PDB file of C-alpha atoms in Angstrom:
ATOM      1  CA  UNK V   1     -18.820 -21.982 -38.619  1.00 42.00           C
ATOM      2  CA  UNK V   2     -16.072 -24.665 -37.961  1.00 43.00           C
ATOM      3  CA  UNK V   3     -13.688 -22.588 -40.051  1.00 53.00           C
ATOM      4  CA  UNK V   4     -14.630 -18.818 -39.197  1.00 49.00           C
ATOM      5  CA  UNK V   5     -14.485 -20.036 -35.537  1.00 53.00           C
ATOM      6  CA  UNK V   6     -10.698 -21.479 -36.780  1.00 50.00           C
ATOM      7  CA  UNK V   7      -9.673 -18.160 -38.387  1.00 74.00           C
ATOM      8  CA  UNK V   8     -10.712 -16.026 -35.076  1.00 86.00           C
ATOM      9  CA  UNK V   9      -9.018 -17.919 -32.685  1.00 88.00           C
ATOM     10  CA  UNK V  10      -5.639 -17.649 -35.037  1.00 92.00           C
ATOM     11  CA  UNK V  11      -6.327 -13.580 -35.699  1.00 95.00           C
ATOM     12  CA  UNK V  12      -6.738 -13.680 -31.454  1.00 93.00           C
ATOM     13  CA  UNK V  13      -3.515 -15.981 -30.782  1.00 95.00           C
ATOM     14  CA  UNK V  14      -2.100 -13.451 -32.960  1.00 95.00           C
ATOM     15  CA  UNK V  15      -3.158 -10.075 -31.597  1.00 97.00           C
ATOM     16  CA  UNK V  16      -2.279 -10.924 -28.253  1.00 97.00           C
ATOM     17  CA  UNK V  17       1.428  -8.871 -27.273  1.00 97.00           C
ATOM     18  CA  UNK V  18       1.323  -7.295 -30.275  1.00 98.00           C
ATOM     19  CA  UNK V  19       2.083  -3.230 -30.735  1.00 98.00           C
ATOM     20  CA  UNK V  20      -0.645  -1.134 -32.159  1.00 98.00           C
ATOM     21  CA  UNK V  21       1.433   1.871 -34.172  1.00 98.00           C
ATOM     22  CA  UNK V  22      -0.065   1.636 -37.224  1.00 98.00           C
ATOM     23  CA  UNK V  23      -2.607  -0.483 -38.990  1.00 98.00           C
ATOM     24  CA  UNK V  24       0.637  -0.851 -41.657  1.00 98.00           C
ATOM     25  CA  UNK V  25       1.493  -3.081 -39.920  1.00 95.00           C
ATOM     26  CA  UNK V  26      -2.211  -5.149 -39.740  1.00 98.00           C
ATOM     27  CA  UNK V  27      -4.227  -7.071 -42.033  1.00 97.00           C
ATOM     28  CA  UNK V  28      -7.767  -6.836 -42.895  1.00 97.00           C
ATOM     29  CA  UNK V  29      -9.299  -9.856 -41.442  1.00 96.00           C
ATOM     30  CA  UNK V  30      -6.878  -7.736 -37.913  1.00 97.00           C
ATOM     31  CA  UNK V  31      -8.876  -4.658 -38.974  1.00 98.00           C
ATOM     32  CA  UNK V  32     -12.143  -6.246 -39.475  1.00 97.00           C
ATOM     33  CA  UNK V  33     -11.808  -8.309 -36.533  1.00 97.00           C
ATOM     34  CA  UNK V  34     -11.492  -4.650 -34.009  1.00 98.00           C
ATOM     35  CA  UNK V  35     -14.401  -3.319 -35.613  1.00 98.00           C
ATOM     36  CA  UNK V  36     -16.395  -5.929 -34.944  1.00 96.00           C
ATOM     37  CA  UNK V  37     -15.100  -6.252 -31.389  1.00 97.00           C
ATOM     38  CA  UNK V  38     -15.586  -3.245 -30.281  1.00 98.00           C
ATOM     39  CA  UNK V  39     -18.649  -3.664 -32.199  1.00 97.00           C
ATOM     40  CA  UNK V  40     -19.788  -6.670 -30.123  1.00 96.00           C
ATOM     41  CA  UNK V  41     -18.608  -5.431 -26.466  1.00 97.00           C
ATOM     42  CA  UNK V  42     -20.370  -1.642 -27.742  1.00 98.00           C
ATOM     43  CA  UNK V  43     -23.627  -4.274 -26.757  1.00 97.00           C
ATOM     44  CA  UNK V  44     -22.499  -5.791 -24.681  1.00 96.00           C
ATOM     45  CA  UNK V  45     -22.137  -3.106 -22.695  1.00 96.00           C
ATOM     46  CA  UNK V  46     -25.515  -1.018 -23.318  1.00 96.00           C
ATOM     47  CA  UNK V  47     -27.061  -4.986 -22.298  1.00 96.00           C
ATOM     48  CA  UNK V  48     -24.623  -4.514 -18.407  1.00 94.00           C
ATOM     49  CA  UNK V  49     -22.487  -7.154 -19.556  1.00 93.00           C
ATOM     50  CA  UNK V  50     -18.922  -6.198 -18.431  1.00 88.00           C
ATOM     51  CA  UNK V  51     -16.616  -8.947 -18.893  1.00 90.00           C
ATOM     52  CA  UNK V  52     -13.296  -8.372 -16.551  1.00 95.00           C
ATOM     53  CA  UNK V  53     -11.005  -9.796 -18.830  1.00 96.00           C
ATOM     54  CA  UNK V  54      -8.592  -7.525 -17.487  1.00 98.00           C
ATOM     55  CA  UNK V  55      -8.404  -8.149 -14.179  1.00 98.00           C
ATOM     56  CA  UNK V  56      -5.121  -7.398 -12.678  1.00 97.00           C
ATOM     57  CA  UNK V  57      -3.431  -5.699 -15.107  1.00 98.00           C
ATOM     58  CA  UNK V  58      -1.987  -2.557 -15.611  1.00 98.00           C
ATOM     59  CA  UNK V  59      -2.248   0.112 -18.646  1.00 98.00           C
ATOM     60  CA  UNK V  60       0.547   2.919 -18.572  1.00 98.00           C
ATOM     61  CA  UNK V  61      -0.738   6.140 -20.140  1.00 97.00           C
ATOM     62  CA  UNK V  62       1.958   8.628 -21.244  1.00 96.00           C
ATOM     63  CA  UNK V  63       0.809  12.157 -22.529  1.00 96.00           C
ATOM     64  CA  UNK V  64       3.456  14.170 -24.239  1.00 94.00           C
ATOM     65  CA  UNK V  65       0.286  16.087 -25.451  1.00 91.00           C
ATOM     66  CA  UNK V  66      -2.757  17.034 -24.074  1.00 90.00           C
ATOM     67  CA  UNK V  67      -5.958  15.187 -24.429  1.00 94.00           C
ATOM     68  CA  UNK V  68      -9.756  14.502 -23.726  1.00 95.00           C
ATOM     69  CA  UNK V  69     -11.622  11.142 -25.544  1.00 96.00           C
ATOM     70  CA  UNK V  70      -7.641   9.594 -25.636  1.00 97.00           C
ATOM     71  CA  UNK V  71      -7.041   9.746 -21.983  1.00 97.00           C
ATOM     72  CA  UNK V  72     -10.613   9.406 -20.725  1.00 98.00           C
ATOM     73  CA  UNK V  73     -11.444   6.355 -23.409  1.00 98.00           C
ATOM     74  CA  UNK V  74      -8.335   4.627 -22.455  1.00 98.00           C
ATOM     75  CA  UNK V  75      -8.694   4.896 -19.042  1.00 98.00           C
ATOM     76  CA  UNK V  76     -12.191   4.365 -18.721  1.00 98.00           C
ATOM     77  CA  UNK V  77     -12.293   2.019 -21.044  1.00 98.00           C
ATOM     78  CA  UNK V  78      -9.840  -0.093 -18.686  1.00 98.00           C
ATOM     79  CA  UNK V  79     -11.869  -0.057 -15.278  1.00 97.00           C
ATOM     80  CA  UNK V  80     -14.154  -1.397 -17.975  1.00 97.00           C
ATOM     81  CA  UNK V  81     -12.742  -4.056 -17.676  1.00 98.00           C
ATOM     82  CA  UNK V  82     -11.622  -4.831 -14.959  1.00 98.00           C
ATOM     83  CA  UNK V  83      -8.054  -3.616 -15.749  1.00 98.00           C
ATOM     84  CA  UNK V  84      -6.210   0.138 -14.096  1.00 98.00           C
ATOM     85  CA  UNK V  85      -4.749   2.822 -16.429  1.00 98.00           C
ATOM     86  CA  UNK V  86      -1.931   4.865 -15.056  1.00 97.00           C
ATOM     87  CA  UNK V  87      -1.316   8.237 -16.284  1.00 96.00           C
ATOM     88  CA  UNK V  88       1.528   9.739 -16.775  1.00 93.00           C
ATOM     89  CA  UNK V  89       3.140  13.418 -17.375  1.00 90.00           C
ATOM     90  CA  UNK V  90       5.853  12.329 -19.832  1.00 85.00           C
ATOM     91  CA  UNK V  91       7.156  15.833 -17.686  1.00 84.00           C
ATOM     92  CA  UNK V  92       6.687  13.592 -14.260  1.00 84.00           C
ATOM     93  CA  UNK V  93       8.869  10.657 -15.349  1.00 85.00           C
ATOM     94  CA  UNK V  94      12.202  10.328 -15.913  1.00 84.00           C
ATOM     95  CA  UNK V  95      12.769  10.087 -20.100  1.00 80.00           C
ATOM     96  CA  UNK V  96      11.578  14.482 -19.480  1.00 68.00           C
ATOM     97  CA  UNK V  97      15.264  14.310 -17.957  1.00 73.00           C
ATOM     98  CA  UNK V  98      16.881  12.937 -20.486  1.00 81.00           C
ATOM     99  CA  UNK V  99      17.491   9.125 -19.226  1.00 91.00           C
ATOM    100  CA  UNK V 100      17.087   7.070 -22.641  1.00 94.00           C
ATOM    101  CA  UNK V 101      14.010   5.328 -24.725  1.00 93.00           C
ATOM    102  CA  UNK V 102      16.565   2.377 -23.708  1.00 95.00           C
ATOM    103  CA  UNK V 103      16.397   2.818 -20.500  1.00 95.00           C
ATOM    104  CA  UNK V 104      13.130   3.964 -19.806  1.00 95.00           C
ATOM    105  CA  UNK V 105      11.188   1.185 -22.020  1.00 95.00           C
ATOM    106  CA  UNK V 106      13.113  -2.148 -19.873  1.00 96.00           C
ATOM    107  CA  UNK V 107      11.607  -0.450 -16.917  1.00 96.00           C
ATOM    108  CA  UNK V 108       8.217  -0.311 -17.826  1.00 96.00           C
ATOM    109  CA  UNK V 109       8.318  -3.811 -19.118  1.00 97.00           C
ATOM    110  CA  UNK V 110       9.154  -4.140 -15.204  1.00 98.00           C
ATOM    111  CA  UNK V 111       6.236  -2.485 -13.885  1.00 98.00           C
ATOM    112  CA  UNK V 112       3.202  -2.546 -17.077  1.00 98.00           C
ATOM    113  CA  UNK V 113       0.839  -5.169 -19.230  1.00 98.00           C
ATOM    114  CA  UNK V 114       0.804  -2.579 -21.555  1.00 98.00           C
ATOM    115  CA  UNK V 115       1.978   0.596 -23.045  1.00 98.00           C
ATOM    116  CA  UNK V 116      -0.309   3.557 -24.657  1.00 98.00           C
ATOM    117  CA  UNK V 117       1.468   6.446 -25.593  1.00 98.00           C
ATOM    118  CA  UNK V 118       0.427   9.485 -27.260  1.00 97.00           C
ATOM    119  CA  UNK V 119       3.924  11.455 -28.360  1.00 96.00           C
ATOM    120  CA  UNK V 120       5.103  13.901 -30.382  1.00 94.00           C
ATOM    121  CA  UNK V 121       7.810  12.321 -32.176  1.00 96.00           C
ATOM    122  CA  UNK V 122       6.292   8.652 -33.964  1.00 98.00           C
ATOM    123  CA  UNK V 123       9.978   8.004 -33.852  1.00 97.00           C
ATOM    124  CA  UNK V 124      10.726   7.658 -30.991  1.00 96.00           C
ATOM    125  CA  UNK V 125       7.197   5.332 -29.691  1.00 97.00           C
ATOM    126  CA  UNK V 126       9.231   3.105 -32.439  1.00 98.00           C
ATOM    127  CA  UNK V 127      12.279   3.027 -30.711  1.00 97.00           C
ATOM    128  CA  UNK V 128      10.335   2.461 -27.485  1.00 97.00           C
ATOM    129  CA  UNK V 129       8.415  -0.339 -28.825  1.00 98.00           C
ATOM    130  CA  UNK V 130      11.298  -2.046 -29.387  1.00 97.00           C
ATOM    131  CA  UNK V 131      13.080  -2.076 -26.138  1.00 97.00           C
ATOM    132  CA  UNK V 132       9.692  -2.920 -24.049  1.00 97.00           C
ATOM    133  CA  UNK V 133       8.097  -5.925 -23.740  1.00 98.00           C
ATOM    134  CA  UNK V 134       4.893  -5.539 -23.186  1.00 98.00           C
ATOM    135  CA  UNK V 135       2.462  -4.070 -26.223  1.00 98.00           C
ATOM    136  CA  UNK V 136       3.064  -0.151 -26.960  1.00 98.00           C
ATOM    137  CA  UNK V 137      -0.369   1.743 -28.280  1.00 98.00           C
ATOM    138  CA  UNK V 138       0.584   4.367 -30.194  1.00 98.00           C
ATOM    139  CA  UNK V 139      -2.625   7.169 -29.057  1.00 98.00           C
ATOM    140  CA  UNK V 140      -0.928  10.147 -31.174  1.00 98.00           C
ATOM    141  CA  UNK V 141       2.222  10.908 -33.123  1.00 97.00           C
ATOM    142  CA  UNK V 142       3.061  13.161 -35.399  1.00 96.00           C
ATOM    143  CA  UNK V 143       2.398  10.460 -38.262  1.00 97.00           C
ATOM    144  CA  UNK V 144      -0.002   7.965 -37.095  1.00 98.00           C
ATOM    145  CA  UNK V 145      -3.324   7.693 -35.310  1.00 98.00           C
ATOM    146  CA  UNK V 146      -4.343   3.756 -35.643  1.00 98.00           C
ATOM    147  CA  UNK V 147      -6.944   4.205 -32.355  1.00 98.00           C
ATOM    148  CA  UNK V 148      -8.954   7.354 -34.399  1.00 98.00           C
ATOM    149  CA  UNK V 149      -9.235   5.416 -37.211  1.00 98.00           C
ATOM    150  CA  UNK V 150     -10.453   1.766 -35.402  1.00 98.00           C
ATOM    151  CA  UNK V 151     -13.391   4.466 -33.406  1.00 98.00           C
ATOM    152  CA  UNK V 152     -13.974   5.665 -37.322  1.00 98.00           C
ATOM    153  CA  UNK V 153     -14.703   3.370 -39.300  1.00 98.00           C
ATOM    154  CA  UNK V 154     -17.062   1.636 -36.335  1.00 98.00           C
ATOM    155  CA  UNK V 155     -19.239   4.886 -36.626  1.00 98.00           C
ATOM    156  CA  UNK V 156     -19.453   4.147 -40.256  1.00 98.00           C
ATOM    157  CA  UNK V 157     -20.506   0.419 -39.895  1.00 98.00           C
ATOM    158  CA  UNK V 158     -22.954   0.980 -37.500  1.00 98.00           C
ATOM    159  CA  UNK V 159     -24.947   3.465 -39.589  1.00 98.00           C
ATOM    160  CA  UNK V 160     -23.880   2.314 -42.813  1.00 98.00           C
ATOM    161  CA  UNK V 161     -24.171  -1.319 -41.706  1.00 97.00           C
ATOM    162  CA  UNK V 162     -21.375  -2.266 -44.180  1.00 97.00           C
ATOM    163  CA  UNK V 163     -17.746  -0.598 -44.901  1.00 98.00           C
ATOM    164  CA  UNK V 164     -16.643  -2.123 -48.302  1.00 98.00           C
ATOM    165  CA  UNK V 165     -17.590  -0.017 -51.833  1.00 98.00           C
ATOM    166  CA  UNK V 166     -18.864   2.507 -50.072  1.00 98.00           C
ATOM    167  CA  UNK V 167     -17.113   6.276 -50.523  1.00 99.00           C
ATOM    168  CA  UNK V 168     -15.010   8.290 -48.544  1.00 99.00           C
ATOM    169  CA  UNK V 169     -14.019  11.557 -48.617  1.00 99.00           C
ATOM    170  CA  UNK V 170     -11.477  13.278 -46.652  1.00 98.00           C
ATOM    171  CA  UNK V 171     -11.071  16.947 -46.668  1.00 98.00           C
ATOM    172  CA  UNK V 172      -7.862  19.046 -45.368  1.00 98.00           C
ATOM    173  CA  UNK V 173      -4.933  18.512 -44.209  1.00 97.00           C
ATOM    174  CA  UNK V 174      -2.774  15.335 -44.630  1.00 97.00           C
ATOM    175  CA  UNK V 175      -2.278  15.061 -40.650  1.00 97.00           C
ATOM    176  CA  UNK V 176      -1.786  11.376 -39.130  1.00 97.00           C
ATOM    177  CA  UNK V 177      -5.608  11.634 -38.729  1.00 98.00           C
ATOM    178  CA  UNK V 178      -5.984  11.512 -42.213  1.00 98.00           C
ATOM    179  CA  UNK V 179      -3.151   8.769 -42.482  1.00 98.00           C
ATOM    180  CA  UNK V 180      -4.466   6.709 -40.622  1.00 98.00           C
ATOM    181  CA  UNK V 181      -7.741   7.131 -41.218  1.00 98.00           C
ATOM    182  CA  UNK V 182      -7.105   6.450 -44.819  1.00 98.00           C
ATOM    183  CA  UNK V 183      -5.152   3.385 -44.765  1.00 98.00           C
ATOM    184  CA  UNK V 184      -7.746   1.849 -42.293  1.00 98.00           C
ATOM    185  CA  UNK V 185     -10.855   3.225 -44.803  1.00 98.00           C
ATOM    186  CA  UNK V 186      -8.108   0.977 -47.402  1.00 98.00           C
ATOM    187  CA  UNK V 187      -8.181  -1.960 -45.190  1.00 98.00           C
ATOM    188  CA  UNK V 188     -11.278  -1.824 -45.820  1.00 98.00           C
ATOM    189  CA  UNK V 189     -12.166  -2.103 -49.466  1.00 98.00           C
ATOM    190  CA  UNK V 190     -13.731   1.577 -48.692  1.00 98.00           C
ATOM    191  CA  UNK V 191     -13.551   4.197 -51.904  1.00 98.00           C
ATOM    192  CA  UNK V 192     -10.991   6.871 -50.308  1.00 98.00           C
ATOM    193  CA  UNK V 193     -10.887  10.883 -52.089  1.00 98.00           C
ATOM    194  CA  UNK V 194      -8.609  12.290 -50.308  1.00 98.00           C
ATOM    195  CA  UNK V 195      -8.403  16.579 -50.398  1.00 98.00           C
ATOM    196  CA  UNK V 196      -5.729  18.654 -50.023  1.00 98.00           C
ATOM    197  CA  UNK V 197      -4.639  22.186 -50.452  1.00 97.00           C
ATOM    198  CA  UNK V 198      -1.059  22.356 -52.504  1.00 96.00           C
ATOM    199  CA  UNK V 199       1.747  22.092 -50.153  1.00 95.00           C
ATOM    200  CA  UNK V 200      -0.485  19.646 -47.219  1.00 96.00           C
ATOM    201  CA  UNK V 201      -0.824  16.561 -49.056  1.00 97.00           C
ATOM    202  CA  UNK V 202      -0.999  13.740 -47.740  1.00 98.00           C
ATOM    203  CA  UNK V 203       2.217  11.721 -47.148  1.00 98.00           C
ATOM    204  CA  UNK V 204       3.723  10.603 -50.816  1.00 98.00           C
ATOM    205  CA  UNK V 205       5.150   7.303 -49.430  1.00 98.00           C
ATOM    206  CA  UNK V 206       2.047   6.308 -47.247  1.00 98.00           C
ATOM    207  CA  UNK V 207      -0.133   7.147 -50.380  1.00 98.00           C
ATOM    208  CA  UNK V 208       1.964   4.262 -52.309  1.00 98.00           C
ATOM    209  CA  UNK V 209       1.168   1.635 -49.183  1.00 98.00           C
ATOM    210  CA  UNK V 210      -2.568   2.949 -48.667  1.00 98.00           C
ATOM    211  CA  UNK V 211      -3.313   2.223 -52.967  1.00 98.00           C
ATOM    212  CA  UNK V 212      -1.466  -1.209 -52.828  1.00 98.00           C
ATOM    213  CA  UNK V 213      -4.174  -2.071 -49.806  1.00 98.00           C
ATOM    214  CA  UNK V 214      -7.011  -0.679 -51.574  1.00 98.00           C
ATOM    215  CA  UNK V 215      -6.428  -2.651 -54.995  1.00 98.00           C
ATOM    216  CA  UNK V 216      -5.702  -6.093 -52.435  1.00 98.00           C
ATOM    217  CA  UNK V 217      -9.003  -5.750 -50.532  1.00 98.00           C
ATOM    218  CA  UNK V 218     -11.290  -4.218 -53.972  1.00 98.00           C
ATOM    219  CA  UNK V 219     -11.427  -0.784 -53.000  1.00 98.00           C
ATOM    220  CA  UNK V 220      -9.469   2.818 -54.135  1.00 98.00           C
ATOM    221  CA  UNK V 221      -7.525   5.794 -52.973  1.00 98.00           C
ATOM    222  CA  UNK V 222      -7.301   8.488 -54.930  1.00 97.00           C
ATOM    223  CA  UNK V 223      -6.056  12.873 -54.227  1.00 98.00           C
ATOM    224  CA  UNK V 224      -6.549  16.351 -55.691  1.00 98.00           C
ATOM    225  CA  UNK V 225      -6.209  19.235 -54.582  1.00 98.00           C
ATOM    226  CA  UNK V 226     -10.296  19.958 -54.893  1.00 98.00           C
ATOM    227  CA  UNK V 227     -12.716  19.737 -52.871  1.00 98.00           C
ATOM    228  CA  UNK V 228     -15.198  19.406 -54.730  1.00 98.00           C
ATOM    229  CA  UNK V 229     -14.434  16.355 -56.605  1.00 98.00           C
ATOM    230  CA  UNK V 230     -13.811  14.834 -53.533  1.00 98.00           C
ATOM    231  CA  UNK V 231     -16.878  15.059 -51.996  1.00 98.00           C
ATOM    232  CA  UNK V 232     -18.633  13.992 -55.152  1.00 98.00           C
ATOM    233  CA  UNK V 233     -21.070  11.361 -54.534  1.00 98.00           C
ATOM    234  CA  UNK V 234     -19.985  10.425 -50.971  1.00 99.00           C
ATOM    235  CA  UNK V 235     -21.069   8.179 -47.881  1.00 99.00           C
ATOM    236  CA  UNK V 236     -18.521  10.312 -45.513  1.00 99.00           C
ATOM    237  CA  UNK V 237     -16.982  13.089 -45.730  1.00 99.00           C
ATOM    238  CA  UNK V 238     -14.363  13.559 -42.679  1.00 99.00           C
ATOM    239  CA  UNK V 239     -11.909  16.397 -41.847  1.00 98.00           C
ATOM    240  CA  UNK V 240      -9.465  17.764 -39.334  1.00 97.00           C
ATOM    241  CA  UNK V 241      -8.266  20.879 -37.988  1.00 96.00           C
ATOM    242  CA  UNK V 242      -6.187  23.040 -39.618  1.00 93.00           C
ATOM    243  CA  UNK V 243      -3.966  23.999 -37.584  1.00 87.00           C
ATOM    244  CA  UNK V 244      -2.693  21.092 -35.284  1.00 78.00           C
ATOM    245  CA  UNK V 245      -0.943  20.911 -31.796  1.00 67.00           C
ATOM    246  CA  UNK V 246       2.524  22.172 -32.192  1.00 69.00           C
ATOM    247  CA  UNK V 247       1.283  23.752 -35.513  1.00 73.00           C
ATOM    248  CA  UNK V 248      -0.107  27.522 -33.771  1.00 78.00           C
ATOM    249  CA  UNK V 249       3.062  29.504 -35.507  1.00 76.00           C
ATOM    250  CA  UNK V 250       1.111  28.572 -38.677  1.00 83.00           C
ATOM    251  CA  UNK V 251      -1.810  29.130 -37.896  1.00 83.00           C
ATOM    252  CA  UNK V 252      -2.335  32.431 -40.634  1.00 88.00           C
ATOM    253  CA  UNK V 253      -0.982  30.772 -43.303  1.00 90.00           C
ATOM    254  CA  UNK V 254      -2.830  27.921 -43.451  1.00 93.00           C
ATOM    255  CA  UNK V 255      -6.547  29.787 -42.721  1.00 93.00           C
ATOM    256  CA  UNK V 256      -5.173  31.231 -46.547  1.00 94.00           C
ATOM    257  CA  UNK V 257      -4.002  27.631 -47.365  1.00 95.00           C
ATOM    258  CA  UNK V 258      -7.045  26.048 -45.860  1.00 96.00           C
ATOM    259  CA  UNK V 259      -9.975  28.609 -46.925  1.00 94.00           C
ATOM    260  CA  UNK V 260     -11.521  26.590 -50.074  1.00 96.00           C
ATOM    261  CA  UNK V 261     -11.620  23.264 -48.311  1.00 98.00           C
ATOM    262  CA  UNK V 262     -13.665  24.560 -45.484  1.00 98.00           C
ATOM    263  CA  UNK V 263     -17.199  21.342 -44.940  1.00 98.00           C
ATOM    264  CA  UNK V 264     -20.188  23.368 -45.300  1.00 98.00           C
ATOM    265  CA  UNK V 265     -23.440  23.120 -46.579  1.00 98.00           C
ATOM    266  CA  UNK V 266     -22.425  24.466 -50.368  1.00 98.00           C
ATOM    267  CA  UNK V 267     -20.248  21.382 -50.666  1.00 98.00           C
ATOM    268  CA  UNK V 268     -21.761  18.943 -48.245  1.00 98.00           C
ATOM    269  CA  UNK V 269     -24.555  19.635 -51.538  1.00 98.00           C
ATOM    270  CA  UNK V 270     -22.269  17.259 -53.822  1.00 98.00           C
ATOM    271  CA  UNK V 271     -22.283  14.310 -51.245  1.00 98.00           C
ATOM    272  CA  UNK V 272     -24.543  11.738 -51.180  1.00 98.00           C
ATOM    273  CA  UNK V 273     -28.043  13.480 -49.481  1.00 98.00           C
ATOM    274  CA  UNK V 274     -27.634  10.738 -46.613  1.00 98.00           C
ATOM    275  CA  UNK V 275     -23.643  11.475 -46.408  1.00 98.00           C
ATOM    276  CA  UNK V 276     -22.383  10.609 -42.445  1.00 98.00           C
ATOM    277  CA  UNK V 277     -20.009  13.840 -41.532  1.00 99.00           C
ATOM    278  CA  UNK V 278     -17.103  12.391 -38.825  1.00 99.00           C
ATOM    279  CA  UNK V 279     -15.045  14.840 -37.472  1.00 98.00           C
ATOM    280  CA  UNK V 280     -11.915  13.489 -35.099  1.00 98.00           C
ATOM    281  CA  UNK V 281     -12.812  16.545 -32.585  1.00 97.00           C
ATOM    282  CA  UNK V 282     -11.752  19.227 -31.014  1.00 96.00           C
ATOM    283  CA  UNK V 283     -13.120  21.427 -34.147  1.00 97.00           C
ATOM    284  CA  UNK V 284     -13.029  24.958 -35.019  1.00 96.00           C
ATOM    285  CA  UNK V 285     -16.475  25.951 -35.845  1.00 97.00           C
ATOM    286  CA  UNK V 286     -16.842  27.974 -38.717  1.00 96.00           C
ATOM    287  CA  UNK V 287     -13.221  27.473 -39.727  1.00 96.00           C
ATOM    288  CA  UNK V 288     -12.813  23.592 -41.227  1.00 98.00           C
ATOM    289  CA  UNK V 289     -16.573  22.900 -40.477  1.00 98.00           C
ATOM    290  CA  UNK V 290     -19.391  25.232 -40.575  1.00 98.00           C
ATOM    291  CA  UNK V 291     -21.480  25.174 -37.483  1.00 98.00           C
ATOM    292  CA  UNK V 292     -24.699  23.567 -40.091  1.00 98.00           C
ATOM    293  CA  UNK V 293     -23.252  20.683 -41.104  1.00 98.00           C
ATOM    294  CA  UNK V 294     -21.059  19.830 -37.919  1.00 98.00           C
ATOM    295  CA  UNK V 295     -24.431  20.562 -35.807  1.00 98.00           C
ATOM    296  CA  UNK V 296     -26.615  19.310 -38.623  1.00 98.00           C
ATOM    297  CA  UNK V 297     -28.582  15.950 -39.168  1.00 98.00           C
ATOM    298  CA  UNK V 298     -25.869  14.244 -41.015  1.00 98.00           C
ATOM    299  CA  UNK V 299     -23.674  14.686 -38.137  1.00 98.00           C
ATOM    300  CA  UNK V 300     -22.086  11.559 -35.986  1.00 98.00           C
ATOM    301  CA  UNK V 301     -18.984  13.137 -34.351  1.00 98.00           C
ATOM    302  CA  UNK V 302     -20.205  12.504 -30.825  1.00 98.00           C
ATOM    303  CA  UNK V 303     -21.102   9.203 -31.410  1.00 98.00           C
ATOM    304  CA  UNK V 304     -17.711   9.353 -33.404  1.00 98.00           C
ATOM    305  CA  UNK V 305     -15.511  10.291 -29.556  1.00 98.00           C
ATOM    306  CA  UNK V 306     -18.115   7.949 -28.203  1.00 98.00           C
ATOM    307  CA  UNK V 307     -16.770   4.962 -30.306  1.00 98.00           C
ATOM    308  CA  UNK V 308     -13.277   5.647 -28.737  1.00 98.00           C
ATOM    309  CA  UNK V 309     -13.993   4.390 -26.009  1.00 98.00           C
ATOM    310  CA  UNK V 310     -15.557   1.144 -27.650  1.00 98.00           C
ATOM    311  CA  UNK V 311     -12.918   0.607 -29.710  1.00 98.00           C
ATOM    312  CA  UNK V 312      -9.490   1.938 -27.595  1.00 98.00           C
ATOM    313  CA  UNK V 313     -11.888  -1.364 -25.391  1.00 98.00           C
ATOM    314  CA  UNK V 314     -11.259  -3.707 -28.778  1.00 98.00           C
ATOM    315  CA  UNK V 315      -7.831  -3.229 -28.789  1.00 98.00           C
ATOM    316  CA  UNK V 316      -6.818  -3.533 -25.107  1.00 98.00           C
ATOM    317  CA  UNK V 317      -9.217  -6.464 -24.403  1.00 98.00           C
ATOM    318  CA  UNK V 318      -6.537  -7.976 -27.617  1.00 98.00           C
ATOM    319  CA  UNK V 319      -3.869  -7.145 -27.015  1.00 98.00           C
ATOM    320  CA  UNK V 320      -3.461  -6.938 -23.139  1.00 97.00           C
TER     321      UNK V 320
END
């Protein structure tokens, strides 16, 4: 017990003031701590306990992209923790008129205790973190979506009671959601199968890193172009939209490329009977997922969406 408390104290100290740009920068112990902290905070909220851990703290929230779950969960999370969240449309800031990221970062550091940013470019967010003395939290970029992945695994943990050894099948576009999900699952010792059409594969450099993380933690990661192979025996089946924000001009080509990758009753029949279906939302019903699946008894998408709040709170409380 003493060793566990000492280890947790070390993790807590190590998370203070950290950025969360990608889960590649985090360890198994840190990801596990955040998941269990989120679970504990959710249970506390259900019991009516709302600790003012961030009283007097202000989170700046910069949005270059539209948002429902990210904005609401971070804003409500800050309120529940006793702090304040400030919404900022990037177009309304001077950075939207050409002020440098260097200047913006230094100025924000004078006012805020942390910044959550939902941005087009991961490189810009990395640059902002370099010039900001307060924690920067990645609310989504073109390459990563780490906060979503934490909520995803929190949902699996709630339903399955553990993560190590479970098989997770991701079917669809090898995008930012996929990148962070696979990395998070690798940290937790899960066996991950990624099924993507040719030309829409998971980033190869990130795949190498995810495989190394998985092996270190007793899990595995493999890639295929066959969705049945990926879903076979899966405990969790996950998908995302085929056409993300900013890719609208590719929609027709993507519909053709992904037509064999829909999550439907025929495909999930290859998963375990008690499989979980997850989707980060928003969903295009009858496109990447059949209505019978997303509204079916194995779907946990709204619990998953609700867990964004608790995952965000764990991140905020730990970093700020």
